[in-house]
PDB file of C-alpha atoms in Angstrom:
ATOM      1  CA  UNK A  15      -4.295  17.653  18.192  1.00  0.00           C
ATOM      2  CA  UNK A  16      -5.006  14.309  19.545  1.00  0.00           C
ATOM      3  CA  UNK A  17      -2.658  12.944  21.309  1.00  0.00           C
ATOM      4  CA  UNK A  18      -2.979   9.657  19.067  1.00  0.00           C
ATOM      5  CA  UNK A  19      -1.728  12.007  16.012  1.00  0.00           C
ATOM      6  CA  UNK A  20       1.830  11.387  17.391  1.00  0.00           C
ATOM      7  CA  UNK A  21       2.096   7.720  16.767  1.00  0.00           C
ATOM      8  CA  UNK A  22       3.814   6.919  13.465  1.00  0.00           C
ATOM      9  CA  UNK A  23       0.879   4.829  12.105  1.00  0.00           C
ATOM     10  CA  UNK A  24      -1.669   7.104  10.521  1.00  0.00           C
ATOM     11  CA  UNK A  25      -5.019   7.730  12.734  1.00  0.00           C
ATOM     12  CA  UNK A  26      -7.436   7.760  10.311  1.00  0.00           C
ATOM     13  CA  UNK A  27     -10.841   9.098  10.478  1.00  0.00           C
ATOM     14  CA  UNK A  28     -12.959   5.785   8.371  1.00  0.00           C
ATOM     15  CA  UNK A  29     -15.173   5.351  11.148  1.00  0.00           C
ATOM     16  CA  UNK A  30     -16.588   8.886  11.119  1.00  0.00           C
ATOM     17  CA  UNK A  31     -16.324   9.007   7.292  1.00  0.00           C
ATOM     18  CA  UNK A  32     -18.460   5.916   7.534  1.00  0.00           C
ATOM     19  CA  UNK A  33     -21.063   7.004   9.644  1.00  0.00           C
ATOM     20  CA  UNK A  34     -21.540  10.213   8.125  1.00  0.00           C
ATOM     21  CA  UNK A  35     -22.324   8.239   4.548  1.00  0.00           C
ATOM     22  CA  UNK A  36     -24.852   5.773   6.808  1.00  0.00           C
ATOM     23  CA  UNK A  37     -26.473   9.654   8.215  1.00  0.00           C
ATOM     24  CA  UNK A  38     -26.648  10.456   4.034  1.00  0.00           C
ATOM     25  CA  UNK A  39     -28.133   7.392   3.045  1.00  0.00           C
ATOM     26  CA  UNK A  40     -25.368   6.875   0.663  1.00  0.00           C
ATOM     27  CA  UNK A  41     -24.888   3.077  -0.631  1.00  0.00           C
ATOM     28  CA  UNK A  42     -22.232   1.754   1.510  1.00  0.00           C
ATOM     29  CA  UNK A  43     -18.550   2.118   1.175  1.00  0.00           C
ATOM     30  CA  UNK A  44     -16.796  -1.122   2.340  1.00  0.00           C
ATOM     31  CA  UNK A  45     -14.317  -0.218   5.005  1.00  0.00           C
ATOM     32  CA  UNK A  46     -10.639  -1.383   4.622  1.00  0.00           C
ATOM     33  CA  UNK A  47     -10.171   0.164   1.638  1.00  0.00           C
ATOM     34  CA  UNK A  48     -11.774   3.733   2.900  1.00  0.00           C
ATOM     35  CA  UNK A  49      -8.953   3.238   5.671  1.00  0.00           C
ATOM     36  CA  UNK A  50      -6.247   1.649   2.562  1.00  0.00           C
ATOM     37  CA  UNK A  51      -7.070   5.210   0.626  1.00  0.00           C
ATOM     38  CA  UNK A  52      -7.242   7.350   3.729  1.00  0.00           C
ATOM     39  CA  UNK A  53      -3.980   6.198   5.313  1.00  0.00           C
ATOM     40  CA  UNK A  54      -2.202   6.175   1.885  1.00  0.00           C
ATOM     41  CA  UNK A  55      -3.362  10.086   1.169  1.00  0.00           C
ATOM     42  CA  UNK A  56      -1.885  10.748   4.564  1.00  0.00           C
ATOM     43  CA  UNK A  57       1.261   9.245   4.495  1.00  0.00           C
ATOM     44  CA  UNK A  58       1.695  11.134   0.866  1.00  0.00           C
ATOM     45  CA  UNK A  59       2.969  14.817   0.529  1.00  0.00           C
ATOM     46  CA  UNK A  60      -0.550  16.270  -0.060  1.00  0.00           C
ATOM     47  CA  UNK A  61      -1.452  18.705   2.583  1.00  0.00           C
ATOM     48  CA  UNK A  62      -3.964  17.573   5.615  1.00  0.00           C
ATOM     49  CA  UNK A  63      -6.367  19.997   7.037  1.00  0.00           C
ATOM     50  CA  UNK A  64      -8.426  19.181  10.477  1.00  0.00           C
ATOM     51  CA  UNK A  65      -7.140  15.561  10.209  1.00  0.00           C
ATOM     52  CA  UNK A  66      -8.776  15.362   6.526  1.00  0.00           C
ATOM     53  CA  UNK A  67      -6.364  14.926   3.065  1.00  0.00           C
ATOM     54  CA  UNK A  68      -6.886  18.161   0.933  1.00  0.00           C
ATOM     55  CA  UNK A  69      -8.027  16.377  -2.102  1.00  0.00           C
ATOM     56  CA  UNK A  70      -6.462  17.709  -5.523  1.00  0.00           C
ATOM     57  CA  UNK A  71      -6.032  16.413  -8.677  1.00  0.00           C
ATOM     58  CA  UNK A  72      -2.379  15.139  -8.179  1.00  0.00           C
ATOM     59  CA  UNK A  73      -3.348  13.984  -4.946  1.00  0.00           C
ATOM     60  CA  UNK A  74      -6.085  11.583  -6.437  1.00  0.00           C
ATOM     61  CA  UNK A  75      -3.806  10.369  -9.372  1.00  0.00           C
ATOM     62  CA  UNK A  76      -0.350   9.946  -7.133  1.00  0.00           C
ATOM     63  CA  UNK A  77      -2.713   7.609  -4.341  1.00  0.00           C
ATOM     64  CA  UNK A  78      -4.532   5.574  -7.394  1.00  0.00           C
ATOM     65  CA  UNK A  79      -2.350   5.329 -10.444  1.00  0.00           C
ATOM     66  CA  UNK A  80       0.740   5.619  -8.598  1.00  0.00           C
ATOM     67  CA  UNK A  81       1.360   4.523  -5.139  1.00  0.00           C
ATOM     68  CA  UNK A  82      -2.231   1.689  -4.758  1.00  0.00           C
ATOM     69  CA  UNK A  83      -0.158  -0.828  -6.812  1.00  0.00           C
ATOM     70  CA  UNK A  84       2.885  -0.889  -4.851  1.00  0.00           C
ATOM     71  CA  UNK A  85       0.290  -1.708  -1.437  1.00  0.00           C
ATOM     72  CA  UNK A  86      -2.952  -3.201  -1.934  1.00  0.00           C
ATOM     73  CA  UNK A  87      -3.789  -7.090  -2.728  1.00  0.00           C
ATOM     74  CA  UNK A  88      -7.419  -7.216  -2.378  1.00  0.00           C
ATOM     75  CA  UNK A  89      -9.137 -10.385  -1.050  1.00  0.00           C
ATOM     76  CA  UNK A  90     -11.028 -12.503  -3.831  1.00  0.00           C
ATOM     77  CA  UNK A  91     -14.274 -11.440  -2.518  1.00  0.00           C
ATOM     78  CA  UNK A  92     -13.333  -7.451  -2.118  1.00  0.00           C
ATOM     79  CA  UNK A  93     -14.439  -5.485  -5.050  1.00  0.00           C
ATOM     80  CA  UNK A  94     -11.333  -3.353  -6.268  1.00  0.00           C
ATOM     81  CA  UNK A  95     -13.166  -1.133  -7.816  1.00  0.00           C
ATOM     82  CA  UNK A  96     -13.997  -0.219  -4.445  1.00  0.00           C
ATOM     83  CA  UNK A  97     -10.819   1.920  -3.969  1.00  0.00           C
ATOM     84  CA  UNK A  98     -12.051   4.533  -6.104  1.00  0.00           C
ATOM     85  CA  UNK A  99     -15.224   4.743  -4.349  1.00  0.00           C
ATOM     86  CA  UNK A 100     -13.940   5.567  -1.324  1.00  0.00           C
ATOM     87  CA  UNK A 101     -11.942   8.810  -2.649  1.00  0.00           C
ATOM     88  CA  UNK A 102     -15.242   9.451  -4.406  1.00  0.00           C
ATOM     89  CA  UNK A 103     -17.490   9.111  -0.976  1.00  0.00           C
ATOM     90  CA  UNK A 104     -14.019  11.516   0.730  1.00  0.00           C
ATOM     91  CA  UNK A 105     -15.114  13.755  -2.289  1.00  0.00           C
ATOM     92  CA  UNK A 106     -18.293  14.386  -1.249  1.00  0.00           C
ATOM     93  CA  UNK A 107     -17.479  14.412   2.504  1.00  0.00           C
ATOM     94  CA  UNK A 108     -15.147  17.307   1.805  1.00  0.00           C
ATOM     95  CA  UNK A 109     -17.877  19.168  -0.328  1.00  0.00           C
ATOM     96  CA  UNK A 110     -20.219  18.950   2.832  1.00  0.00           C
ATOM     97  CA  UNK A 111     -17.770  20.255   4.413  1.00  0.00           C
ATOM     98  CA  UNK A 112     -16.762  23.067   2.725  1.00  0.00           C
ATOM     99  CA  UNK A 113     -13.491  22.526   1.416  1.00  0.00           C
ATOM    100  CA  UNK A 114     -14.514  22.149  -2.065  1.00  0.00           C
ATOM    101  CA  UNK A 115     -16.430  23.916  -4.272  1.00  0.00           C
ATOM    102  CA  UNK A 116     -19.389  22.766  -7.057  1.00  0.00           C
ATOM    103  CA  UNK A 117     -16.985  22.422 -10.010  1.00  0.00           C
ATOM    104  CA  UNK A 118     -14.128  20.846  -8.072  1.00  0.00           C
ATOM    105  CA  UNK A 119     -16.303  18.060  -6.800  1.00  0.00           C
ATOM    106  CA  UNK A 120     -17.359  17.158  -9.870  1.00  0.00           C
ATOM    107  CA  UNK A 121     -14.017  16.636 -11.501  1.00  0.00           C
ATOM    108  CA  UNK A 122     -12.701  15.049  -8.718  1.00  0.00           C
ATOM    109  CA  UNK A 123     -15.484  12.477  -8.778  1.00  0.00           C
ATOM    110  CA  UNK A 124     -14.706  11.983 -12.531  1.00  0.00           C
ATOM    111  CA  UNK A 125     -10.686  11.760 -12.109  1.00  0.00           C
ATOM    112  CA  UNK A 126     -11.454   9.258  -8.842  1.00  0.00           C
ATOM    113  CA  UNK A 127     -14.048   7.366 -10.850  1.00  0.00           C
ATOM    114  CA  UNK A 128     -11.577   6.225 -14.247  1.00  0.00           C
ATOM    115  CA  UNK A 129      -8.780   6.652 -12.376  1.00  0.00           C
ATOM    116  CA  UNK A 130     -10.521   3.763 -10.036  1.00  0.00           C
ATOM    117  CA  UNK A 131     -10.812   1.553 -12.808  1.00  0.00           C
ATOM    118  CA  UNK A 132      -7.197   2.482 -14.158  1.00  0.00           C
ATOM    119  CA  UNK A 133      -6.132   1.383 -10.597  1.00  0.00           C
ATOM    120  CA  UNK A 134      -8.252  -2.514 -10.945  1.00  0.00           C
ATOM    121  CA  UNK A 135      -6.223  -2.918 -13.611  1.00  0.00           C
ATOM    122  CA  UNK A 136      -2.737  -2.245 -12.827  1.00  0.00           C
ATOM    123  CA  UNK A 137      -3.262  -4.542  -9.410  1.00  0.00           C
ATOM    124  CA  UNK A 138      -3.824  -7.318 -11.955  1.00  0.00           C
ATOM    125  CA  UNK A 139      -0.565  -6.065 -13.439  1.00  0.00           C
ATOM    126  CA  UNK A 140       1.897  -9.370 -12.657  1.00  0.00           C
ATOM    127  CA  UNK A 141       5.065  -7.059 -13.883  1.00  0.00           C
ATOM    128  CA  UNK A 142       4.096  -4.465 -10.838  1.00  0.00           C
ATOM    129  CA  UNK A 143       3.570  -6.605  -8.247  1.00  0.00           C
ATOM    130  CA  UNK A 144       5.934  -7.217  -4.726  1.00  0.00           C
ATOM    131  CA  UNK A 145       6.643  -9.776  -3.020  1.00  0.00           C
ATOM    132  CA  UNK A 146       3.727  -8.864  -0.467  1.00  0.00           C
ATOM    133  CA  UNK A 147       1.137  -8.498  -2.819  1.00  0.00           C
ATOM    134  CA  UNK A 148       2.158 -12.311  -4.770  1.00  0.00           C
ATOM    135  CA  UNK A 149       2.173 -14.050  -2.327  1.00  0.00           C
ATOM    136  CA  UNK A 150      -0.740 -12.676  -1.008  1.00  0.00           C
ATOM    137  CA  UNK A 151      -2.196 -14.024  -4.366  1.00  0.00           C
ATOM    138  CA  UNK A 152      -0.283 -17.099  -4.036  1.00  0.00           C
ATOM    139  CA  UNK A 153      -2.181 -18.042  -0.926  1.00  0.00           C
ATOM    140  CA  UNK A 154      -5.545 -17.354  -1.684  1.00  0.00           C
ATOM    141  CA  UNK A 155      -4.896 -19.405  -4.977  1.00  0.00           C
ATOM    142  CA  UNK A 156      -3.989 -21.756  -2.527  1.00  0.00           C
ATOM    143  CA  UNK A 157      -7.111 -21.768  -0.545  1.00  0.00           C
ATOM    144  CA  UNK A 158      -4.800 -20.913   2.631  1.00  0.00           C
ATOM    145  CA  UNK A 159      -6.640 -19.545   6.011  1.00  0.00           C
ATOM    146  CA  UNK A 160      -4.559 -16.046   5.492  1.00  0.00           C
ATOM    147  CA  UNK A 161      -6.444 -15.298   8.813  1.00  0.00           C
ATOM    148  CA  UNK A 162      -4.385 -18.249  10.702  1.00  0.00           C
ATOM    149  CA  UNK A 163      -0.808 -16.730  10.866  1.00  0.00           C
ATOM    150  CA  UNK A 164       0.209 -20.544  11.455  1.00  0.00           C
ATOM    151  CA  UNK A 165      -1.154 -21.685   8.645  1.00  0.00           C
ATOM    152  CA  UNK A 166       0.178 -18.890   6.570  1.00  0.00           C
ATOM    153  CA  UNK A 167       3.763 -19.613   8.231  1.00  0.00           C
ATOM    154  CA  UNK A 168       3.167 -23.609   7.586  1.00  0.00           C
ATOM    155  CA  UNK A 169       2.395 -22.543   3.652  1.00  0.00           C
ATOM    156  CA  UNK A 170       5.744 -20.579   3.051  1.00  0.00           C
ATOM    157  CA  UNK A 171       7.314 -23.232   5.384  1.00  0.00           C
ATOM    158  CA  UNK A 172       6.690 -26.129   2.056  1.00  0.00           C
ATOM    159  CA  UNK A 173       6.910 -23.360  -0.857  1.00  0.00           C
ATOM    160  CA  UNK A 174      10.419 -22.871   0.160  1.00  0.00           C
ATOM    161  CA  UNK A 175      11.313 -26.259   0.453  1.00  0.00           C
ATOM    162  CA  UNK A 176      11.033 -25.986  -3.169  1.00  0.00           C
ATOM    163  CA  UNK A 177      13.476 -25.510  -5.770  1.00  0.00           C
ATOM    164  CA  UNK A 178      13.801 -22.452  -7.903  1.00  0.00           C
ATOM    165  CA  UNK A 179      12.171 -24.037 -10.803  1.00  0.00           C
ATOM    166  CA  UNK A 180       9.476 -24.728  -8.734  1.00  0.00           C
ATOM    167  CA  UNK A 181       8.737 -22.004  -7.448  1.00  0.00           C
ATOM    168  CA  UNK A 182       8.978 -19.832 -10.777  1.00  0.00           C
ATOM    169  CA  UNK A 183       6.908 -22.522 -12.085  1.00  0.00           C
ATOM    170  CA  UNK A 184       4.185 -21.574  -9.299  1.00  0.00           C
ATOM    171  CA  UNK A 185       4.106 -17.933 -10.244  1.00  0.00           C
ATOM    172  CA  UNK A 186       3.411 -18.607 -13.732  1.00  0.00           C
ATOM    173  CA  UNK A 187       0.419 -20.996 -12.527  1.00  0.00           C
ATOM    174  CA  UNK A 188      -1.583 -17.462 -11.556  1.00  0.00           C
ATOM    175  CA  UNK A 189      -1.261 -16.176 -14.959  1.00  0.00           C
ATOM    176  CA  UNK A 190      -3.733 -19.583 -16.663  1.00  0.00           C
ATOM    177  CA  UNK A 191      -5.622 -19.380 -13.472  1.00  0.00           C
ATOM    178  CA  UNK A 192      -6.594 -16.004 -13.804  1.00  0.00           C
ATOM    179  CA  UNK A 193      -4.962 -14.583 -11.156  1.00  0.00           C
ATOM    180  CA  UNK A 194      -2.879 -12.084 -12.543  1.00  0.00           C
ATOM    181  CA  UNK A 195      -2.519 -11.397 -16.527  1.00  0.00           C
ATOM    182  CA  UNK A 196       0.832 -12.089 -18.220  1.00  0.00           C
ATOM    183  CA  UNK A 197       3.737 -10.546 -16.529  1.00  0.00           C
ATOM    184  CA  UNK A 198       5.514 -10.126 -20.184  1.00  0.00           C
ATOM    185  CA  UNK A 199       6.643 -12.467 -23.479  1.00  0.00           C
ATOM    186  CA  UNK A 200       9.843 -13.572 -21.380  1.00  0.00           C
ATOM    187  CA  UNK A 201       7.748 -14.733 -17.883  1.00  0.00           C
ATOM    188  CA  UNK A 202       8.625 -15.275 -14.991  1.00  0.00           C
ATOM    189  CA  UNK A 203      12.617 -15.566 -14.910  1.00  0.00           C
ATOM    190  CA  UNK A 204      15.666 -13.960 -12.594  1.00  0.00           C
ATOM    191  CA  UNK A 205      15.467 -10.507 -14.386  1.00  0.00           C
ATOM    192  CA  UNK A 206      11.126 -10.886 -13.091  1.00  0.00           C
ATOM    193  CA  UNK A 207      12.163 -11.934  -9.784  1.00  0.00           C
ATOM    194  CA  UNK A 208      15.185  -9.214  -9.729  1.00  0.00           C
ATOM    195  CA  UNK A 209      12.689  -6.455 -10.160  1.00  0.00           C
ATOM    196  CA  UNK A 210      10.046  -7.693  -8.076  1.00  0.00           C
ATOM    197  CA  UNK A 211      12.977  -7.514  -4.982  1.00  0.00           C
ATOM    198  CA  UNK A 212      13.776  -4.269  -6.374  1.00  0.00           C
ATOM    199  CA  UNK A 213       9.855  -2.804  -6.686  1.00  0.00           C
ATOM    200  CA  UNK A 214       9.304  -4.277  -2.633  1.00  0.00           C
ATOM    201  CA  UNK A 215      12.417  -2.268  -1.790  1.00  0.00           C
ATOM    202  CA  UNK A 216      11.098   0.360  -2.865  1.00  0.00           C
ATOM    203  CA  UNK A 217       7.700   0.751  -2.143  1.00  0.00           C
ATOM    204  CA  UNK A 218       8.560  -0.487   1.936  1.00  0.00           C
ATOM    205  CA  UNK A 219      11.304   2.766   1.222  1.00  0.00           C
ATOM    206  CA  UNK A 220       8.747   5.128   0.245  1.00  0.00           C
ATOM    207  CA  UNK A 221       6.073   3.804   3.218  1.00  0.00           C
ATOM    208  CA  UNK A 222       8.997   4.397   5.724  1.00  0.00           C
ATOM    209  CA  UNK A 223       9.534   7.874   4.650  1.00  0.00           C
ATOM    210  CA  UNK A 224       6.016   8.605   4.536  1.00  0.00           C
ATOM    211  CA  UNK A 225       5.542   7.555   7.874  1.00  0.00           C
ATOM    212  CA  UNK A 226       8.901   9.667   9.112  1.00  0.00           C
ATOM    213  CA  UNK A 227       7.525  12.836   7.624  1.00  0.00           C
ATOM    214  CA  UNK A 228       4.153  12.634   8.891  1.00  0.00           C
ATOM    215  CA  UNK A 229       5.462  12.554  12.631  1.00  0.00           C
ATOM    216  CA  UNK A 230       8.017  15.506  11.477  1.00  0.00           C
ATOM    217  CA  UNK A 231       4.949  17.075  10.722  1.00  0.00           C
ATOM    218  CA  UNK A 232       2.998  16.736  13.570  1.00  0.00           C
ATOM    219  CA  UNK A 233       6.064  17.631  15.402  1.00  0.00           C
ATOM    220  CA  UNK A 234       5.768  20.907  13.821  1.00  0.00           C
ATOM    221  CA  UNK A 235       2.658  21.463  15.206  1.00  0.00           C
ATOM    222  CA  UNK A 236       3.665  19.901  18.454  1.00  0.00           C
ATOM    223  CA  UNK A 237       5.986  22.591  18.542  1.00  0.00           C
ATOM    224  CA  UNK A 238       3.959  25.516  17.705  1.00  0.00           C
ATOM    225  CA  UNK A 239       1.962  24.519  20.254  1.00  0.00           C
ATOM    226  CA  UNK A 240       4.120  24.669  22.924  1.00  0.00           C
ATOM    227  CA  UNK A 241       4.029  20.796  24.161  1.00  0.00           C
ATOM    228  CA  UNK A 242       6.697  18.337  24.658  1.00  0.00           C
ATOM    229  CA  UNK A 243       8.700  16.364  21.938  1.00  0.00           C
ATOM    230  CA  UNK A 244       6.945  12.390  21.847  1.00  0.00           C
ATOM    231  CA  UNK A 245       8.490   9.201  22.891  1.00  0.00           C
ATOM    232  CA  UNK A 246       8.618   8.281  19.743  1.00  0.00           C
ATOM    233  CA  UNK A 247      10.669  11.397  18.553  1.00  0.00           C
ATOM    234  CA  UNK A 248      12.810  11.911  21.550  1.00  0.00           C
ATOM    235  CA  UNK A 249      15.693   8.937  20.924  1.00  0.00           C
ATOM    236  CA  UNK A 250      18.390   8.637  18.456  1.00  0.00           C
ATOM    237  CA  UNK A 251      17.158   8.890  14.581  1.00  0.00           C
ATOM    238  CA  UNK A 252      18.674   4.909  14.187  1.00  0.00           C
ATOM    239  CA  UNK A 253      16.160   4.478  16.547  1.00  0.00           C
ATOM    240  CA  UNK A 254      13.621   6.774  14.830  1.00  0.00           C
ATOM    241  CA  UNK A 255      13.808   4.273  10.966  1.00  0.00           C
ATOM    242  CA  UNK A 256      14.110   1.281  13.591  1.00  0.00           C
ATOM    243  CA  UNK A 257      10.314   2.050  14.242  1.00  0.00           C
ATOM    244  CA  UNK A 258       9.021   3.181  11.405  1.00  0.00           C
ATOM    245  CA  UNK A 259      10.279   0.259   9.432  1.00  0.00           C
ATOM    246  CA  UNK A 260       8.229  -1.680  11.836  1.00  0.00           C
ATOM    247  CA  UNK A 261       5.094   0.244  11.252  1.00  0.00           C
ATOM    248  CA  UNK A 262       5.377  -0.407   7.549  1.00  0.00           C
ATOM    249  CA  UNK A 263       5.366  -3.972   7.506  1.00  0.00           C
ATOM    250  CA  UNK A 264       2.644  -4.002   9.997  1.00  0.00           C
ATOM    251  CA  UNK A 265       1.100  -1.838   7.556  1.00  0.00           C
ATOM    252  CA  UNK A 266       1.795  -3.971   4.588  1.00  0.00           C
ATOM    253  CA  UNK A 267       0.319  -6.854   6.402  1.00  0.00           C
ATOM    254  CA  UNK A 268      -2.728  -4.771   6.490  1.00  0.00           C
ATOM    255  CA  UNK A 269      -3.042  -4.045   3.293  1.00  0.00           C
ATOM    256  CA  UNK A 270      -2.226  -7.798   1.869  1.00  0.00           C
ATOM    257  CA  UNK A 271      -2.121 -10.152   4.985  1.00  0.00           C
ATOM    258  CA  UNK A 272      -1.968 -10.010   8.098  1.00  0.00           C
ATOM    259  CA  UNK A 273       1.934 -10.965   9.142  1.00  0.00           C
ATOM    260  CA  UNK A 274       2.594 -11.756   5.837  1.00  0.00           C
ATOM    261  CA  UNK A 275       5.290  -8.833   5.099  1.00  0.00           C
ATOM    262  CA  UNK A 276       7.104  -9.598   8.216  1.00  0.00           C
ATOM    263  CA  UNK A 277       7.359 -13.458   8.135  1.00  0.00           C
ATOM    264  CA  UNK A 278       8.952 -12.749   3.965  1.00  0.00           C
ATOM    265  CA  UNK A 279      11.576 -10.470   5.575  1.00  0.00           C
ATOM    266  CA  UNK A 280      12.031 -12.386   9.493  1.00  0.00           C
ATOM    267  CA  UNK A 281      11.721 -15.667   8.456  1.00  0.00           C
ATOM    268  CA  UNK A 282      11.446 -16.514   4.902  1.00  0.00           C
ATOM    269  CA  UNK A 283      13.760 -14.136   2.578  1.00  0.00           C
ATOM    270  CA  UNK A 284      15.082 -16.125   0.519  1.00  0.00           C
ATOM    271  CA  UNK A 285      11.222 -16.746  -0.631  1.00  0.00           C
ATOM    272  CA  UNK A 286      10.978 -12.615  -1.706  1.00  0.00           C
ATOM    273  CA  UNK A 287      14.879 -11.053  -2.555  1.00  0.00           C
ATOM    274  CA  UNK A 288      15.795  -7.765  -2.397  1.00  0.00           C
ATOM    275  CA  UNK A 289      18.730  -7.283  -3.951  1.00  0.00           C
ATOM    276  CA  UNK A 290      21.820  -5.006  -3.667  1.00  0.00           C
ATOM    277  CA  UNK A 291      23.706  -3.063  -6.088  1.00  0.00           C
ATOM    278  CA  UNK A 292      26.246  -6.290  -5.947  1.00  0.00           C
ATOM    279  CA  UNK A 293      23.091  -8.402  -7.241  1.00  0.00           C
ATOM    280  CA  UNK A 294      21.787  -6.297 -10.005  1.00  0.00           C
ATOM    281  CA  UNK A 295      25.115  -5.346 -11.453  1.00  0.00           C
ATOM    282  CA  UNK A 296      26.026  -9.080 -11.345  1.00  0.00           C
ATOM    283  CA  UNK A 297      22.716 -10.000 -13.121  1.00  0.00           C
ATOM    284  CA  UNK A 298      23.228  -7.385 -15.388  1.00  0.00           C
ATOM    285  CA  UNK A 299      26.571  -8.388 -16.445  1.00  0.00           C
ATOM    286  CA  UNK A 300      25.382 -11.589 -17.641  1.00  0.00           C
ATOM    287  CA  UNK A 301      22.952 -10.554 -20.063  1.00  0.00           C
ATOM    288  CA  UNK A 302      24.224 -10.231 -24.120  1.00  0.00           C
ATOM    289  CA  UNK A 303      25.446  -7.097 -25.298  1.00  0.00           C
ATOM    290  CA  UNK A 304      23.133  -5.640 -27.212  1.00  0.00           C
TER     291      UNK A 304
END
């Protein structure tokens, strides 16, 4: 086991996979989507073999249909179909490594192609966004330099100074300008804001659990090798949870806009509210009886 496998964050083998693809004279695959695909597969519930995800139909569907839209917001210049391309590259690599037979390779190729197309559509659906994804879209739509954290913070400060109705109008404006599809006939309102907050909380918790599960999986292997427990697992469980939460925020930034998820949680929580049970109950109580 490589010592870097003991870190909370996945140590993807994207560079190795890209080098293999270049050696095969294959069409290039974008590095960022490839790293994202490898990380999400490793943090899923599938098995790993020699540092590579074990590919199955369930793993491909889980990634492209159930998880990708929770975390990823491509930049305007990025092709959302690249995530399906990344999966197909991994399929071919695993076939070359004799981890798949020809029949499974063909089936997974076809599944990754159509599931990748589905995933690209899901990334446009306003009813599936989380706060980091939504604000990433807003930053791009307003031509903010997302590589400049100070510029991102300044834009968020200005947006936080708007009233609630103006902010909702800002979300609505993403639809006619083509950035997102219409969420539903009711558009943006308190119920939509509530659902985005709930989705954001759930997505981040899933990611934190995946990070902790990865560390425990690696710890089991470490113990079998007779090696000592790593520092990140030697403290109390609360410290471990806190460390996972920090790494999750960093990963969410890698998959949307670097630093943005942390800003929303730590400096601008009013822009990205995540309701608790009381807020949800209060909202439901004001709805008209059916």
